[in-house]
Each structure stands twice: as structure tokens, then as C-alpha cells.
mmCIF file of C-alpha atoms in Angstrom:
data_model
loop_
_atom_site.group_PDB
_atom_site.id
_atom_site.type_symbol
_atom_site.label_atom_id
_atom_site.label_comp_id
_atom_site.label_asym_id
_atom_site.label_seq_id
_atom_site.Cartn_x
_atom_site.Cartn_y
_atom_site.Cartn_z
ATOM 1 C CA MET Q 1 -12.161 -18.342 11.462
ATOM 2 C CA GLN Q 2 -9.907 -15.506 11.921
ATOM 3 C CA VAL Q 3 -11.695 -13.686 9.151
ATOM 4 C CA THR Q 4 -15.669 -14.432 10.387
ATOM 5 C CA TRP Q 5 -14.502 -12.122 13.217
ATOM 6 C CA PHE Q 6 -12.839 -9.653 11.140
ATOM 7 C CA LEU Q 7 -15.554 -9.578 9.577
ATOM 8 C CA LYS Q 8 -18.046 -9.489 12.297
ATOM 9 C CA ALA Q 9 -15.672 -6.198 14.129
ATOM 10 C CA ALA Q 10 -15.972 -4.591 9.975
ATOM 11 C CA GLU Q 11 -19.420 -4.679 9.970
ATOM 12 C CA GLY Q 12 -19.194 -2.909 13.519
ATOM 13 C CA GLY Q 13 -17.412 -0.228 12.037
ATOM 14 C CA TYR Q 14 -13.878 -1.535 13.065
ATOM 15 C CA VAL Q 15 -11.915 0.678 10.573
ATOM 16 C CA ARG Q 16 -8.762 -1.915 9.937
ATOM 17 C CA ALA Q 17 -11.058 -5.038 10.159
ATOM 18 C CA MET Q 18 -12.552 -2.931 7.417
ATOM 19 C CA TYR Q 19 -9.563 -2.352 5.551
ATOM 20 C CA ASN Q 20 -8.547 -5.903 5.870
ATOM 21 C CA ILE Q 21 -11.797 -7.831 4.668
ATOM 22 C CA ALA Q 22 -10.998 -5.495 1.403
ATOM 23 C CA MET Q 23 -7.642 -6.680 0.556
ATOM 24 C CA ARG Q 24 -8.987 -10.508 1.433
ATOM 25 C CA TYR Q 25 -12.132 -10.063 -0.818
ATOM 26 C CA SER Q 26 -9.810 -8.356 -3.834
ATOM 27 C CA VAL Q 27 -6.975 -11.002 -3.640
ATOM 28 C CA GLY Q 28 -9.796 -14.289 -2.291
ATOM 29 C CA GLU Q 29 -7.510 -15.350 0.429
ATOM 30 C CA GLY Q 30 -10.307 -16.910 3.143
ATOM 31 C CA LEU Q 31 -12.905 -15.297 1.345
ATOM 32 C CA VAL Q 32 -14.052 -16.742 -2.463
ATOM 33 C CA GLN Q 33 -12.787 -13.522 -4.496
ATOM 34 C CA SER Q 34 -14.514 -10.377 -5.263
ATOM 35 C CA HIS Q 35 -13.470 -7.731 -6.275
ATOM 36 C CA LYS Q 36 -16.526 -5.358 -5.940
ATOM 37 C CA LEU Q 37 -16.665 -6.147 -2.042
ATOM 38 C CA ALA Q 38 -13.380 -5.441 -2.428
ATOM 39 C CA ARG Q 39 -14.105 -1.824 -3.239
ATOM 40 C CA LYS Q 40 -17.160 -1.975 -1.520
ATOM 41 C CA TRP Q 41 -14.802 -2.240 1.931
ATOM 42 C CA MET Q 42 -12.457 -0.236 0.748
ATOM 43 C CA LYS Q 43 -14.400 2.232 0.279
ATOM 44 C CA ARG Q 44 -15.762 2.083 3.643
ATOM 45 C CA ALA Q 45 -12.557 2.487 5.580
ATOM 46 C CA ALA Q 46 -11.458 4.680 2.920
ATOM 47 C CA ASP Q 47 -13.768 6.851 4.095
ATOM 48 C CA ARG Q 48 -13.246 6.675 7.287
ATOM 49 C CA GLY Q 49 -9.705 7.982 7.357
ATOM 50 C CA HIS Q 50 -7.756 4.829 6.797
ATOM 51 C CA SER Q 51 -4.509 5.525 5.100
ATOM 52 C CA LYS Q 52 -3.467 3.134 3.014
ATOM 53 C CA ALA Q 53 -7.711 2.364 1.868
ATOM 54 C CA GLN Q 54 -8.023 5.995 0.791
ATOM 55 C CA PHE Q 55 -4.467 5.147 -1.146
ATOM 56 C CA GLU Q 56 -6.071 1.929 -3.111
ATOM 57 C CA HIS Q 57 -9.497 3.050 -3.306
ATOM 58 C CA GLY Q 58 -7.199 6.211 -5.092
ATOM 59 C CA LEU Q 59 -5.380 3.294 -7.937
ATOM 60 C CA SER Q 60 -9.071 2.329 -8.189
ATOM 61 C CA LEU Q 61 -11.049 5.192 -9.226
ATOM 62 C CA PHE Q 62 -7.559 5.764 -10.954
ATOM 63 C CA SER Q 63 -7.957 2.640 -12.817
ATOM 64 C CA GLU Q 64 -11.570 3.755 -13.472
ATOM 65 C CA GLY Q 65 -10.569 7.097 -14.953
ATOM 66 C CA ASN Q 66 -11.932 8.156 -12.269
ATOM 67 C CA MET Q 67 -9.468 11.564 -11.863
ATOM 68 C CA LYS Q 68 -10.620 14.061 -9.833
ATOM 69 C CA LYS Q 69 -11.458 11.347 -7.601
ATOM 70 C CA ALA Q 70 -8.666 9.979 -7.420
ATOM 71 C CA VAL Q 71 -6.530 12.964 -6.788
ATOM 72 C CA VAL Q 72 -8.576 13.307 -3.622
ATOM 73 C CA TYR Q 73 -8.372 10.223 -1.763
ATOM 74 C CA LEU Q 74 -4.300 10.051 -3.114
ATOM 75 C CA GLU Q 75 -4.308 13.614 -1.460
ATOM 76 C CA LEU Q 76 -6.019 11.787 1.934
ATOM 77 C CA ALA Q 77 -3.166 9.173 2.097
ATOM 78 C CA THR Q 78 -0.178 11.606 0.805
ATOM 79 C CA ARG Q 79 -1.311 14.036 4.528
ATOM 80 C CA ALA Q 80 -1.941 10.864 6.264
ATOM 81 C CA GLY Q 81 1.752 10.017 5.040
ATOM 82 C CA GLU Q 82 1.647 7.738 2.420
ATOM 83 C CA THR Q 83 4.565 8.666 -0.088
ATOM 84 C CA ALA Q 84 3.683 6.914 -2.697
ATOM 85 C CA ALA Q 85 0.308 8.142 -2.677
ATOM 86 C CA ASP Q 86 1.956 11.874 -3.434
ATOM 87 C CA HIS Q 87 3.894 10.271 -6.454
ATOM 88 C CA VAL Q 88 1.167 9.166 -8.464
ATOM 89 C CA LYS Q 89 -0.916 11.779 -7.282
ATOM 90 C CA TYR Q 90 1.485 13.952 -8.940
ATOM 91 C CA VAL Q 91 1.354 12.005 -12.148
ATOM 92 C CA ILE Q 92 -2.479 12.572 -12.421
ATOM 93 C CA LEU Q 93 -2.399 16.151 -11.471
ATOM 94 C CA GLN Q 94 0.373 16.589 -14.480
ATOM 95 C CA GLU Q 95 -2.748 15.986 -16.761
ATOM 96 C CA MET Q 96 -5.065 17.430 -15.078
ATOM 97 C CA SER Q 97 -7.039 21.426 -16.180
ATOM 98 C CA THR Q 98 -5.682 23.411 -13.234
ATOM 99 C CA SER Q 99 -9.804 24.077 -12.272
ATOM 100 C CA CYS Q 100 -9.794 20.965 -12.467
ATOM 101 C CA ARG Q 101 -6.485 19.888 -9.797
ATOM 102 C CA ASP Q 102 -8.234 22.987 -7.763
ATOM 103 C CA ARG Q 103 -11.650 21.813 -6.741
ATOM 104 C CA ALA Q 104 -10.112 18.009 -6.285
ATOM 105 C CA MET Q 105 -7.764 19.934 -3.847
ATOM 106 C CA LEU Q 106 -10.824 21.913 -2.451
ATOM 107 C CA LEU Q 107 -12.467 19.076 -1.947
ATOM 108 C CA ALA Q 108 -9.434 17.355 -0.323
ATOM 109 C CA ASP Q 109 -9.175 20.422 2.844
ATOM 110 C CA ASN Q 110 -12.976 19.722 3.224
ATOM 111 C CA TRP Q 111 -13.299 16.566 3.549
ATOM 112 C CA ARG Q 112 -13.800 14.645 6.995
ATOM 113 C CA PRO Q 113 -14.312 11.220 8.279
ATOM 114 C CA LEU Q 114 -17.673 9.034 7.864
ATOM 115 C CA PRO Q 115 -18.264 8.100 12.098
ATOM 116 C CA SER Q 116 -16.668 4.464 12.052
ATOM 117 C CA SER Q 117 -20.295 2.942 13.069
ATOM 118 C CA SER Q 118 -22.523 4.714 9.773
ATOM 119 C CA ARG Q 119 -22.875 2.216 7.504
#
């Protein structure tokens, strides 16, 4: 029952519910486990400014090999106070060229959250 309400809230644009649903899909808690749906909801929450979602989405991008986008989301999470994101970001930055690092930081500087209600 609780999952149903979280899902309705997430679909209605409630960012914390988006993150909660993403985590539940990730581990299969109350929902059939689906990494695809977990990534979808995590990105939605991250794009709307949820710092833990930004960290998790950054980790996901890193594991997929998308270093530049990973750095953008990890930088956003770091700026929001997620200290673990800063450590991961630092490791990635050591492997990137200066121009790629600069582009990633510029993207983070220009980033603006999507409105909660947009899909």
C-alpha cells in the first residue's frame, strides 16, 4: 500500500517520492526489481535537484563509463552537501583531460533543476 502512494506521489512530481521509488526499484522492495526503472526515476529526481539522487545517478553514469556526465551530477551533489560525491568526483577528475574537466564543470555551473511537475 505504501509503495502505491509513493508511486502516485512520484508520478505527481514529488521529488522525494521519485528518489524513494528509484531506491525501491533498485532493490526490489515492494516492487519488482528493475534497474531500468530505478535509473529512470533516479534521473528524474536528480534532474529536479535531489542531492542523494544526483550522487546515485552520478555513480550510475560512472559505472556506465560516461565520465563527463558523472562528474556533472557528482559536482551538483557535492555542492548540495553530499561529501561522498566529492571523493568519487575527485577520482574521476584525475583521469580526465583538462578540457573535459572544464566542460563538465561548466555544465554543472550552468545546470538548473527541472520543475518538479515536469516529466
